[in-house]
Short mmCIF file of C-alpha atoms in Angstrom, two decimals:
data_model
loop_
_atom_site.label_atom_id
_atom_site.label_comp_id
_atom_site.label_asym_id
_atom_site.label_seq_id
_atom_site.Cartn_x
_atom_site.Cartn_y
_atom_site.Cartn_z
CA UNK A 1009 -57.29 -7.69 17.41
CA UNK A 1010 -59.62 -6.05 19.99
CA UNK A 1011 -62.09 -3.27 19.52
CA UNK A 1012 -60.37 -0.98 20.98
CA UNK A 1013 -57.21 -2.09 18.96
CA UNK A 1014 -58.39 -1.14 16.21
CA UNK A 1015 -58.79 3.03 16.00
CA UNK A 1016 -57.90 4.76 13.20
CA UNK A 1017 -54.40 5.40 11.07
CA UNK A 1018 -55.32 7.77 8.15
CA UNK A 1019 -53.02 6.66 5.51
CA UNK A 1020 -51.89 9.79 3.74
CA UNK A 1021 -48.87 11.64 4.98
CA UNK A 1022 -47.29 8.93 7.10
CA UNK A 1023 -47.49 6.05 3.92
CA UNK A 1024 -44.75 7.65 2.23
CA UNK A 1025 -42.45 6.25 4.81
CA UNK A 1026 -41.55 2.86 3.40
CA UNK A 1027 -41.61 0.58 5.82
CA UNK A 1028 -44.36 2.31 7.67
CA UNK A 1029 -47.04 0.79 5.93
CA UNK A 1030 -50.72 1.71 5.49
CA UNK A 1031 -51.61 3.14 9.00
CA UNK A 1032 -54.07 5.58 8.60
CA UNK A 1033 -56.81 4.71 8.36
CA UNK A 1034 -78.12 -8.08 -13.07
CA UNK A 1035 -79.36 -6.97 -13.78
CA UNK A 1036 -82.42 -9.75 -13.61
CA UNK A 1037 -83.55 -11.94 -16.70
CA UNK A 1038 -86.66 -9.74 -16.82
CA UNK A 1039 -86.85 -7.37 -18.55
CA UNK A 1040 -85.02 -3.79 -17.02
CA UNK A 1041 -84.10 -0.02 -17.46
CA UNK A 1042 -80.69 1.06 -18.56
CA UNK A 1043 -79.46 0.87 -14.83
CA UNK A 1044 -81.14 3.31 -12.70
CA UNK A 1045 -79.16 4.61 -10.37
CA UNK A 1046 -80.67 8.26 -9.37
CA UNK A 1047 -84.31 6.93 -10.19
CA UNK A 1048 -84.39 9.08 -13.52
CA UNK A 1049 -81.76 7.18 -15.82
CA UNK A 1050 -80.13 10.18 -16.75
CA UNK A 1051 -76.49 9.32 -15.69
CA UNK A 1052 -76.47 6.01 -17.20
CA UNK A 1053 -77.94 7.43 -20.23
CA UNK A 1054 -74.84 9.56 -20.61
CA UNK A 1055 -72.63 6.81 -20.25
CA UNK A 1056 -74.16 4.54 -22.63
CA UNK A 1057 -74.84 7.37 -25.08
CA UNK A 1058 -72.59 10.01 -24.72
CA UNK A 1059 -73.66 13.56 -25.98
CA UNK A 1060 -76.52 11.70 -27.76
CA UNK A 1061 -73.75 9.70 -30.18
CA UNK A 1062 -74.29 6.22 -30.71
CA UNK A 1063 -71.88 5.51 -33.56
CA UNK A 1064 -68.45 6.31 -31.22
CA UNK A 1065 -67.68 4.73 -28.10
CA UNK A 1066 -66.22 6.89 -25.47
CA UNK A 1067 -62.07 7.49 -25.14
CA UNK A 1068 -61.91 5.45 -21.33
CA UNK A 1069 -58.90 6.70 -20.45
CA UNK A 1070 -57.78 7.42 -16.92
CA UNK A 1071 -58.86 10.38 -16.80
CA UNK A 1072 -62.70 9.01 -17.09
CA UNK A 1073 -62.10 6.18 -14.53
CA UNK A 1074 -60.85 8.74 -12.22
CA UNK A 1075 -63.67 11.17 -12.74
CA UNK A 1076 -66.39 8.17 -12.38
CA UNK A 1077 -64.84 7.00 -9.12
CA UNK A 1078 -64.64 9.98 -7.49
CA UNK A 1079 -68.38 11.27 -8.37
CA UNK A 1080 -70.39 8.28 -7.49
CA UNK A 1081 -74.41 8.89 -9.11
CA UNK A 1082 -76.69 9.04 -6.19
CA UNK A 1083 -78.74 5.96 -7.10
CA UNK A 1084 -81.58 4.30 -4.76
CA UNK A 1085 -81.02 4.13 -1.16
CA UNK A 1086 -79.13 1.03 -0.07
CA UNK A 1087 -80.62 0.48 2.92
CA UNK A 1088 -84.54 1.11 1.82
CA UNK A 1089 -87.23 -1.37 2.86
CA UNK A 1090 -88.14 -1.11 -0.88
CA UNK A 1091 -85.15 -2.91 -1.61
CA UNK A 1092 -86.54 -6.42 0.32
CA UNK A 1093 -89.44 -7.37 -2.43
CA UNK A 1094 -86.48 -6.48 -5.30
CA UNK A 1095 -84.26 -8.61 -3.47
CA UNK A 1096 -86.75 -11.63 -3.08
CA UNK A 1097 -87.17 -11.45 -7.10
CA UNK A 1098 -83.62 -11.14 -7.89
CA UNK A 1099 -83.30 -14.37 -5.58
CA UNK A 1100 -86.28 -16.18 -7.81
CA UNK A 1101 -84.38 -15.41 -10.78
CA UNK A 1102 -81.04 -16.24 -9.58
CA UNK A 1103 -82.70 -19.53 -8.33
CA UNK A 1104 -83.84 -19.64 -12.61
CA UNK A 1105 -80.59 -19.43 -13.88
CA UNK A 1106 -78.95 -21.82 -11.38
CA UNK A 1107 -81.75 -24.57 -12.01
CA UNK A 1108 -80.67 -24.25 -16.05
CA UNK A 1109 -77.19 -24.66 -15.17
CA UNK A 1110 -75.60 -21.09 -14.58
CA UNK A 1111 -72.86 -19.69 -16.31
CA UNK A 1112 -69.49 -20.80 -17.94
CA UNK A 1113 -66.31 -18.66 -16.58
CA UNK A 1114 -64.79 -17.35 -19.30
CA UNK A 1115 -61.05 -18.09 -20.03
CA UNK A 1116 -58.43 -15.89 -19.53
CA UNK A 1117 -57.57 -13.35 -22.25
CA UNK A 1118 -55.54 -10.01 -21.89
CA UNK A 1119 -58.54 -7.62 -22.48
CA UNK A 1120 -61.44 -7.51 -24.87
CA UNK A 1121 -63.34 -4.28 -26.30
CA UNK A 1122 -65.56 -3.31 -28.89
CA UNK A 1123 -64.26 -4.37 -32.46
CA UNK A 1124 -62.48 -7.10 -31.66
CA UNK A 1125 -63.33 -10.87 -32.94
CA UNK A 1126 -62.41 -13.29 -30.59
CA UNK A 1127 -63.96 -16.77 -28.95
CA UNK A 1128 -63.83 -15.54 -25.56
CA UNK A 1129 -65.68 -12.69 -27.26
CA UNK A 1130 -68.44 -15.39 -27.94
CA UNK A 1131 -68.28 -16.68 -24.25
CA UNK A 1132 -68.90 -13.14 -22.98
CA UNK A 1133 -71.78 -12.97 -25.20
CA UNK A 1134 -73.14 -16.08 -24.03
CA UNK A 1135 -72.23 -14.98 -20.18
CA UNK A 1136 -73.84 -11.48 -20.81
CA UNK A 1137 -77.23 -13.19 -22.34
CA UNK A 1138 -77.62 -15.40 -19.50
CA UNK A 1139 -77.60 -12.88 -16.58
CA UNK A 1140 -79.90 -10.37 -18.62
CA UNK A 1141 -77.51 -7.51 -19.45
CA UNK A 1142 -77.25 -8.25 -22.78
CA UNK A 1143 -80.93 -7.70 -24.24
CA UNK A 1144 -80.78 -10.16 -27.06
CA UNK A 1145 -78.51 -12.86 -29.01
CA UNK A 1146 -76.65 -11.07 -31.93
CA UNK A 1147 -76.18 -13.04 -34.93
CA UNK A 1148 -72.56 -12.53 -35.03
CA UNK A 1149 -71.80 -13.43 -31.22
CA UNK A 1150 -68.09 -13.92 -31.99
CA UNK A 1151 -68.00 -10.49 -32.34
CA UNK A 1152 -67.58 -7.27 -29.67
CA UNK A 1153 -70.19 -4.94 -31.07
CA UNK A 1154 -71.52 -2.04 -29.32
CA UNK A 1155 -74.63 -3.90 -28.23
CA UNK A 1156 -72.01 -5.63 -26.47
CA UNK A 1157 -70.43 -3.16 -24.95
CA UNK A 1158 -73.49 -1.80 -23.64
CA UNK A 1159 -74.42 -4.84 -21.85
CA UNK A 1160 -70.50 -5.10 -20.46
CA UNK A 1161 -70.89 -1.07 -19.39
CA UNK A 1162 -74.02 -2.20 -17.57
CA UNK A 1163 -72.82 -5.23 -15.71
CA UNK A 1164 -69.71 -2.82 -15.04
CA UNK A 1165 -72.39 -0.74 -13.29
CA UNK A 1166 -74.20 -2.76 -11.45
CA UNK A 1167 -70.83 -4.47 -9.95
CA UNK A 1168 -68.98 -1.65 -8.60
CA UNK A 1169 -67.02 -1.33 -11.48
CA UNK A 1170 -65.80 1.85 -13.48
CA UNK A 1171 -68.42 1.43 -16.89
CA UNK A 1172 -66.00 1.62 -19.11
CA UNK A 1173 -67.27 -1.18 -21.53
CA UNK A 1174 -63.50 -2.97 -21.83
CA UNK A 1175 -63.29 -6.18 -20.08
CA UNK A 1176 -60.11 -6.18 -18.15
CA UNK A 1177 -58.68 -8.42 -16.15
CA UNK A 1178 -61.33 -7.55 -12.99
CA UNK A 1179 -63.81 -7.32 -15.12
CA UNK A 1180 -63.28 -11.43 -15.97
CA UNK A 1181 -63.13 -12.25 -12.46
CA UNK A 1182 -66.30 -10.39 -11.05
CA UNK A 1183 -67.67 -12.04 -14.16
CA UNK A 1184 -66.48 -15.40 -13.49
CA UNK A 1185 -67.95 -15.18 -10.15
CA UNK A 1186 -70.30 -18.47 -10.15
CA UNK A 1187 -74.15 -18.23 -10.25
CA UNK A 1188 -74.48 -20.34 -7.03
CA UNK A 1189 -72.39 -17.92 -5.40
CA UNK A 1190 -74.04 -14.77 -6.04
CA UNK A 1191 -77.27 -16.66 -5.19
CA UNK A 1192 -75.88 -17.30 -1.86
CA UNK A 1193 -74.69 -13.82 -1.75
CA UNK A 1194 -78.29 -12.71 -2.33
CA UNK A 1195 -79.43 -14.68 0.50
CA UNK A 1196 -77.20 -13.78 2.79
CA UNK A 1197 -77.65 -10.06 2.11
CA UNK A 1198 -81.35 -10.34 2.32
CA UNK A 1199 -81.02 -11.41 5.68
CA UNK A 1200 -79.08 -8.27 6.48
CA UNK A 1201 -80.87 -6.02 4.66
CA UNK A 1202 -84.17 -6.98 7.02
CA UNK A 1203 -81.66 -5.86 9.57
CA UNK A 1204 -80.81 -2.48 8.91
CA UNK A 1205 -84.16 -1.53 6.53
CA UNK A 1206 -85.03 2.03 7.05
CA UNK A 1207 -88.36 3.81 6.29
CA UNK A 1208 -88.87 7.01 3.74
CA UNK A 1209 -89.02 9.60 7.18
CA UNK A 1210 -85.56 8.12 8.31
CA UNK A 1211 -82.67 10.96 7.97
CA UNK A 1212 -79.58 8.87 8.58
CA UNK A 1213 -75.69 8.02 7.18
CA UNK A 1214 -74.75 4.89 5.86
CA UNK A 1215 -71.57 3.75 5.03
CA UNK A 1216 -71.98 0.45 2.92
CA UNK A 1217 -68.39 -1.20 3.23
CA UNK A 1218 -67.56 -3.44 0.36
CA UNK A 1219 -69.06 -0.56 -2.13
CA UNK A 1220 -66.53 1.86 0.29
CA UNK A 1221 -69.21 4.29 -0.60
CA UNK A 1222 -71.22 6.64 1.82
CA UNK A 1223 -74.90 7.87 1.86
CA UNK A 1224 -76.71 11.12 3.29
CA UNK A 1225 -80.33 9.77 3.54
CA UNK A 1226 -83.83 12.23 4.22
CA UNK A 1227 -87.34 11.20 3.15
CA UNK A 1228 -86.67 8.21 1.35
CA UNK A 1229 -84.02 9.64 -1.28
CA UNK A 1230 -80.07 9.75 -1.17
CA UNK A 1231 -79.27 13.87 -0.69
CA UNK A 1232 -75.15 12.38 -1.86
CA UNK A 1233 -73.62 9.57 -2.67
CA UNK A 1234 -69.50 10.07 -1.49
CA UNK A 1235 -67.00 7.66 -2.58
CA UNK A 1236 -64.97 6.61 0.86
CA UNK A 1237 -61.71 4.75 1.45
CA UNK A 1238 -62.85 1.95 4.29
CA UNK A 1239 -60.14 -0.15 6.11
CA UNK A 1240 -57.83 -2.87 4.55
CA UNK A 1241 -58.63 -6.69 4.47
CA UNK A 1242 -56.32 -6.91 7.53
CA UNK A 1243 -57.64 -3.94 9.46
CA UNK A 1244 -61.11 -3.85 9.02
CA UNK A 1245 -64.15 -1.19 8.92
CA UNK A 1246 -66.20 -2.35 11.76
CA UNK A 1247 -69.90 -3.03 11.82
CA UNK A 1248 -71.83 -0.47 13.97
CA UNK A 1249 -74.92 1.09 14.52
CA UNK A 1250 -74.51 5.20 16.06
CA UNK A 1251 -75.28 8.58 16.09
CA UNK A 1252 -73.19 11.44 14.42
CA UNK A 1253 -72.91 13.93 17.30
CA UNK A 1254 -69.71 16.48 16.90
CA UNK A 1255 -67.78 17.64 14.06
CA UNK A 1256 -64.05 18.47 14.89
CA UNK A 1257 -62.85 21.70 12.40
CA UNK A 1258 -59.21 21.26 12.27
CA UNK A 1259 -58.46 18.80 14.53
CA UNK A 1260 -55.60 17.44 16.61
CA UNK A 1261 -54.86 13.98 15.81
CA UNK A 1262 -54.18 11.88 18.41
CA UNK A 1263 -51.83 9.04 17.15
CA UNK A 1264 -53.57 5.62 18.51
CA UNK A 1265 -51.78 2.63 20.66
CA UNK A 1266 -51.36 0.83 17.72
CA UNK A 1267 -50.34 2.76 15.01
CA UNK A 1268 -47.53 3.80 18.04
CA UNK A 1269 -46.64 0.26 18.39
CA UNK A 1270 -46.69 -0.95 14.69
CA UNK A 1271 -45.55 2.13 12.55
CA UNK A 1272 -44.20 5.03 14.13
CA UNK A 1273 -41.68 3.35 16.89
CA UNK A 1274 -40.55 1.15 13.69
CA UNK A 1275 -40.10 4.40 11.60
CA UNK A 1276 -38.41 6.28 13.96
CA UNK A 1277 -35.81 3.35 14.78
CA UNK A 1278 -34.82 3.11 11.11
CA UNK A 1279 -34.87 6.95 11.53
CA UNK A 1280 -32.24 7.27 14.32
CA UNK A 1281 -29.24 9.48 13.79
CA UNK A 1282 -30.11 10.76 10.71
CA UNK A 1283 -30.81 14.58 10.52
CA UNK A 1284 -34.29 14.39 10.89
CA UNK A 1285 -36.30 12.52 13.23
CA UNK A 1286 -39.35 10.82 11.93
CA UNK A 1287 -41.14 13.38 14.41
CA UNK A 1288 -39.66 16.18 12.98
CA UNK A 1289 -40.18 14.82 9.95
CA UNK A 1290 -43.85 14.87 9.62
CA UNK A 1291 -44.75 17.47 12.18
CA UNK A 1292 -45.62 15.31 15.34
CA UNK A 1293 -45.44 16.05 19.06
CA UNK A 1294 -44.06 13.55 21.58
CA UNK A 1295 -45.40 14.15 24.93
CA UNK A 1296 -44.58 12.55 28.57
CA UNK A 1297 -46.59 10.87 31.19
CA UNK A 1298 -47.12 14.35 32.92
CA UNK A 1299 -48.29 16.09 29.50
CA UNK A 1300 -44.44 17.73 28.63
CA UNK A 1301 -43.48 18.50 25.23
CA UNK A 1302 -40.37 16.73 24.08
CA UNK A 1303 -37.27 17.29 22.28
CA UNK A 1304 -37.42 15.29 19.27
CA UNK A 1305 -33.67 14.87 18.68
CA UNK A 1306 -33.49 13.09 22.49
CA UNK A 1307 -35.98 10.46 21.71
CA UNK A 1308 -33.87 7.41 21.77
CA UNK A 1309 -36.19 4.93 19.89
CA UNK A 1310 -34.22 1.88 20.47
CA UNK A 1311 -35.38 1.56 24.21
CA UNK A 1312 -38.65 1.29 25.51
CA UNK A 1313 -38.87 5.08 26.42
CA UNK A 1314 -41.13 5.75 22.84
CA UNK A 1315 -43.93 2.73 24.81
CA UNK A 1316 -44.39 5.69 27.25
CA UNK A 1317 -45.25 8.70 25.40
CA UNK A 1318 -47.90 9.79 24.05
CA UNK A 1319 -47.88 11.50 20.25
CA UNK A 1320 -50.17 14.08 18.85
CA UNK A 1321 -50.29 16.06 15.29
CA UNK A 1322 -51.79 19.41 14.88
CA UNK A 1323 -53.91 20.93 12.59
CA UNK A 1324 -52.32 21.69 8.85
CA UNK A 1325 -51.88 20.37 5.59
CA UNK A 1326 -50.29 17.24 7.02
CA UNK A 1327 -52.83 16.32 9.17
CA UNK A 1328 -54.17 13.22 7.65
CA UNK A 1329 -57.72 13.92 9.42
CA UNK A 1330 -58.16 16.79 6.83
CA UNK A 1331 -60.13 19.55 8.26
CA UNK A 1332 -62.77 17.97 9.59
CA UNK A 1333 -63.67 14.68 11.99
CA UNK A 1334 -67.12 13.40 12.31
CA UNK A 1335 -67.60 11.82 15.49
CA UNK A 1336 -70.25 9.44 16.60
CA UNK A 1337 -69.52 7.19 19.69
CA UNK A 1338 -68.32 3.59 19.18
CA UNK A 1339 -66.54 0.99 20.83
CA UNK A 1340 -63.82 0.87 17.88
CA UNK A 1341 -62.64 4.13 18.26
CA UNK A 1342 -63.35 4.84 14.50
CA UNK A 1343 -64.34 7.94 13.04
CA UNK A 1344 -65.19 9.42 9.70
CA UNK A 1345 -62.81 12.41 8.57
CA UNK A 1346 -61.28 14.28 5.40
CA UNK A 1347 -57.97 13.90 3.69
CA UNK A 1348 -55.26 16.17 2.63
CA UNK A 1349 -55.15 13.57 -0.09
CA UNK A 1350 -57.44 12.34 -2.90
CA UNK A 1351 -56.02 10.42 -5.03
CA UNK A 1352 -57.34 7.06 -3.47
CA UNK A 1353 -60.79 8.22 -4.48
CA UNK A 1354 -59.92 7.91 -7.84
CA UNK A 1355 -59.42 4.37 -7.74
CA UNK A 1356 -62.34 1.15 -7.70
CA UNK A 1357 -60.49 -0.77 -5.37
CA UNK A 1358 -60.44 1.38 -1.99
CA UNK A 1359 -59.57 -0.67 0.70
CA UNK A 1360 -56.71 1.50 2.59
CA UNK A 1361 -57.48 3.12 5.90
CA UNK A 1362 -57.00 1.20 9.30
CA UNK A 1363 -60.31 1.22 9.83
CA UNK A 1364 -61.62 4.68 9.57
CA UNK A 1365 -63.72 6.34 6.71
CA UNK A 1366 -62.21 9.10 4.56
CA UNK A 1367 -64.97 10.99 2.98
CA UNK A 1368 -64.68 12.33 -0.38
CA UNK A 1369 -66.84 15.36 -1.21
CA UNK A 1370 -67.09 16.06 2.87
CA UNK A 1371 -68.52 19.61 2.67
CA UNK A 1372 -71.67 18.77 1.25
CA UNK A 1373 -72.26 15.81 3.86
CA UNK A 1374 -71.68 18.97 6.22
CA UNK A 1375 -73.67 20.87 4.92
CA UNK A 1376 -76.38 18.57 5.19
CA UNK A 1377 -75.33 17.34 8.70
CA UNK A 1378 -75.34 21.19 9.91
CA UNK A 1379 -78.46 22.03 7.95
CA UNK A 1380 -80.94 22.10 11.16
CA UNK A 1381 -78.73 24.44 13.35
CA UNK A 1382 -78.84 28.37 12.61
CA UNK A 1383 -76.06 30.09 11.07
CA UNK A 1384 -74.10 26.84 9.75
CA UNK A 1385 -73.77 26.75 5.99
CA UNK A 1386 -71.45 26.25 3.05
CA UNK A 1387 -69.75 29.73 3.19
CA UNK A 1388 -69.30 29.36 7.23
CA UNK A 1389 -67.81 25.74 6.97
CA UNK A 1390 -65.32 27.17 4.28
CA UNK A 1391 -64.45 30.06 6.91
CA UNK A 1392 -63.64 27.70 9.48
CA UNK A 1393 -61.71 25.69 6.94
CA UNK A 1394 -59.69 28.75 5.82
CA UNK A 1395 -58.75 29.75 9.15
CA UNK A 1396 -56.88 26.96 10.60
CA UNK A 1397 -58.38 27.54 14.12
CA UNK A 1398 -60.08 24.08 16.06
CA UNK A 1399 -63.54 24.31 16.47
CA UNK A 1400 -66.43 21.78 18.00
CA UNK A 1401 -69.31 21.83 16.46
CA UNK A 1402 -72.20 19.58 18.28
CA UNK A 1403 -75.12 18.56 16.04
CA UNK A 1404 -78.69 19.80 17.91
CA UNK A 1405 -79.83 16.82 16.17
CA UNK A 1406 -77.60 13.59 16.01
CA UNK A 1407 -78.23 11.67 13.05
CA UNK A 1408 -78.20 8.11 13.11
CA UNK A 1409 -75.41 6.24 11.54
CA UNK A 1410 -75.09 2.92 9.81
CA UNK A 1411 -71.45 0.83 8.69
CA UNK A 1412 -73.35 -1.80 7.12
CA UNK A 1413 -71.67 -4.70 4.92
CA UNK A 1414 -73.82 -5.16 2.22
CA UNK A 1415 -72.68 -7.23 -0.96
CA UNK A 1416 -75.84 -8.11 -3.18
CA UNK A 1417 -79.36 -6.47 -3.46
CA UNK A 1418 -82.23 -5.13 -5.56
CA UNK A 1419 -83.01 -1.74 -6.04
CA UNK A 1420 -87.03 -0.94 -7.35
CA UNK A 1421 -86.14 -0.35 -10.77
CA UNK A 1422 -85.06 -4.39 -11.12
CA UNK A 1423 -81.19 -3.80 -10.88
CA UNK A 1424 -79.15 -6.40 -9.18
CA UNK A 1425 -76.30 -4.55 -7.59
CA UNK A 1426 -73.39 -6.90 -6.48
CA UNK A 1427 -69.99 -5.78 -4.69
CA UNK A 1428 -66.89 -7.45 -4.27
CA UNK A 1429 -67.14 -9.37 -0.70
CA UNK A 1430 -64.05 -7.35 0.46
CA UNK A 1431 -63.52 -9.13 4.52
CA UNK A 1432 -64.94 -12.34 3.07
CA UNK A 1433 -68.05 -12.11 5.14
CA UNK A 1434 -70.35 -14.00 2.70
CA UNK A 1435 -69.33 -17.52 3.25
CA UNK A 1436 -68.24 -18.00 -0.13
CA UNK A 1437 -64.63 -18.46 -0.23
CA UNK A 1438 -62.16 -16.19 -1.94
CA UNK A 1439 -63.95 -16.17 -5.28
CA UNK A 1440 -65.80 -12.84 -4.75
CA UNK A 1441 -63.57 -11.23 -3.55
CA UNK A 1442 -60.88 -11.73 -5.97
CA UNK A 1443 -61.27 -8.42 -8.06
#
């Protein structure tokens, strides 16, 4: 697929259609905090202690998963140069544990959680100890105590996984992931990390793929963390470097070549002679060569006439851009935008656009974007939003952009962060990327 294949297919309204498919887009051995993740501890502190209780675990329902997905703590900066020296000491210590033999994968088992007594209960015990999230041995390592499930909550963490201290099914294969591997992953990352490193005075954007999580960046600190839905294994979220220089308020959306050629023609030929065209369907406008609306009804999808037209949606609920597109210019012809839908962000796996970034949380990345230019804030934004009407907004001040792929570092605090290798980029095989 070419760059300029790729573009962007939101995947909200337009996945409904069967058929259609998705178009639019360690911890260390030393000792360490409780996971810092805003440089304070506080939000791990409320997961591993919640309201100050330590005597009954939290109910993990959905409910919680949902809520943690979708509200990402704000952590350390990914792309800091004071990640590099963490990063060379996680890569001494994963160098330790490899040299005394690694870790066992543990076998399969439906799910373990605390009070349960089980063998594999013993291997996760063992598995835990060796990486350094479990603090010490426990004289009954057989069974799930809530030292345990502390040290499975915190692993959970530092993994891109919901904390929910159960070890499901992902859960077993991020920890089965091999030692050597996430050594290599380390290495690897470092390596790109040198790359991309950005100073304390930098105010910039990253979008860290695998993690499908986005950063606003100023003096050294994240301002928000979002939670993002990035492109699927099989239409990826490039790799780019760029300035964010417009904001779209209720945009058009302009239905690229491909999603043309893949998912609407398809759509509309299982479509034809019902009573509703796919057009009609979900609100978009077919247009000819010389710019003229069409009649719906007297597209004949079964010829080649559909090749020749161009397609556009307007502004409204079913717009899968959402209210607002961030643009930044790219060879891709990728974009970041909102959704009419959220329910993606709910979930820890996230791989689902076409390429694109949907942004959860957008207005305060707005805010912050518009913050230099007079007049632009929160009540202005939600104005504009209310009233339906397209506006172009050019930042006075671009600010630089980053879609990085970043699957292992350090933060300052001593925290090993890993991420599921999500386009297979590490040179590891399949293994981390399984979950």
């Amino acid at each position: 697929m070419s760059r300029r294949e790729i573009g962007c297919r939101p995947n909200v309204e337009l996945r409904r259609l069967s058929g259609l498919g998705v178009l639019f887009c360690l911890a260390s051995v030393a000792t360490l905090p409780a996971l810092a993740s805003d440089g304070s501890n506080t939000w791990i502190r409320s997961v591993l202690n919640p309201g100050g209780v330590t005597a009954t675990p939290p109910n993990y329902n959905r409910s919680f998963v949902r809520h943690w997905e979708a509200n990402p703590p704000r952590g350390y900066p990914t792309l800091a140069r004071e990640n590099i020296e963490p990063t060379k000491e996680a890569i001494k210590r994963y160098v330790d544990i490899n040299k005394s033999g690694g870790w066992k994968a543990l076998p399969e088992f439906e799910k373990l959680e605390v009070g349960m007594t089980h063998p594999s209960v013993h291997a996760l015990h063992d598995r835990l100890l060796k990486s350094g999230h479990l603090r010490a041995a426990s004289a009954y390592p057989s069974y799930f105590d809530y030292s345990l499930e502390k040290a499975v909550r915190r692993y959970q963490a530092s993994n891109g996984l919901t904390p929910t201290g159960i070890v499901d099914r992902r859960t077993r294969l991020a920890l089965n992931v091999p030692a050597q591997v996430r050594l290599r992953q380390l290495r690897v990352n470092l390596a790109r990390m040198r790359s991309h490193a950005q100073g304390d005075a930098a105010r910039y954007v990253v979008v860290n793929i695998p993690a499908a999580q986005i950063e606003a960046v100023e003096d050294g600190r994240v301002h928000s963390r979002h939670t993002g839905v990035v492109g699927k294994r099989d239409r990826q979220t490039p790799r780019l470097t760029s300035r964010i220089y417009e904001l779209n308020f209720n945009p058009v959306w302009r239905l690229p070549p491909t999603v043309i050629k893949e998912d609407l023609i398809p759509k509309g030929r299982e479509m034809q002679g019902g009573k509703v065209s796919v057009l009609e369907r979900f609100g978009i406008d077919a247009y000819s060569g010389s710019g003229r609306k069409l009649d719906p009804k007297k597209i004949n999808w079964r010829s080649g006439q559909p090749y020749t037209l161009s397609y556009r949606q307007q502004p409204g609920p079913k717009n899968p851009l959402g209210f607002v597109k961030i643009n930044f210019h790219n060879s891709y012809s990728v974009y970041m935008h909102d959704t009419p839908s959220d329910r993606l962000f709910g979930r820890n796996f996230r791989a689902a656009s076409s390429g694109c970034i949907r942004v959860s949380g957008i207005e305060k990345l707005l805010v912050w974007l518009l913050e230099p230019q007079k007049g632009w804030n929160r009540n202005r934004i939600e104005k504009v939003k209310a009233s339906g009407e397209t506006e172009n907004v050019r930042l006075k001040k671009p600010v630089r952009l980053h879609f990085v792929y970043l699957t292992a570092w350090a933060t300052p605090d001593g925290v090993v962060q890993f991420r599921r290798d999500l386009y297979r980029r590490d040179g590891v095989g399949t293994v981390a990327a399984a979950y």
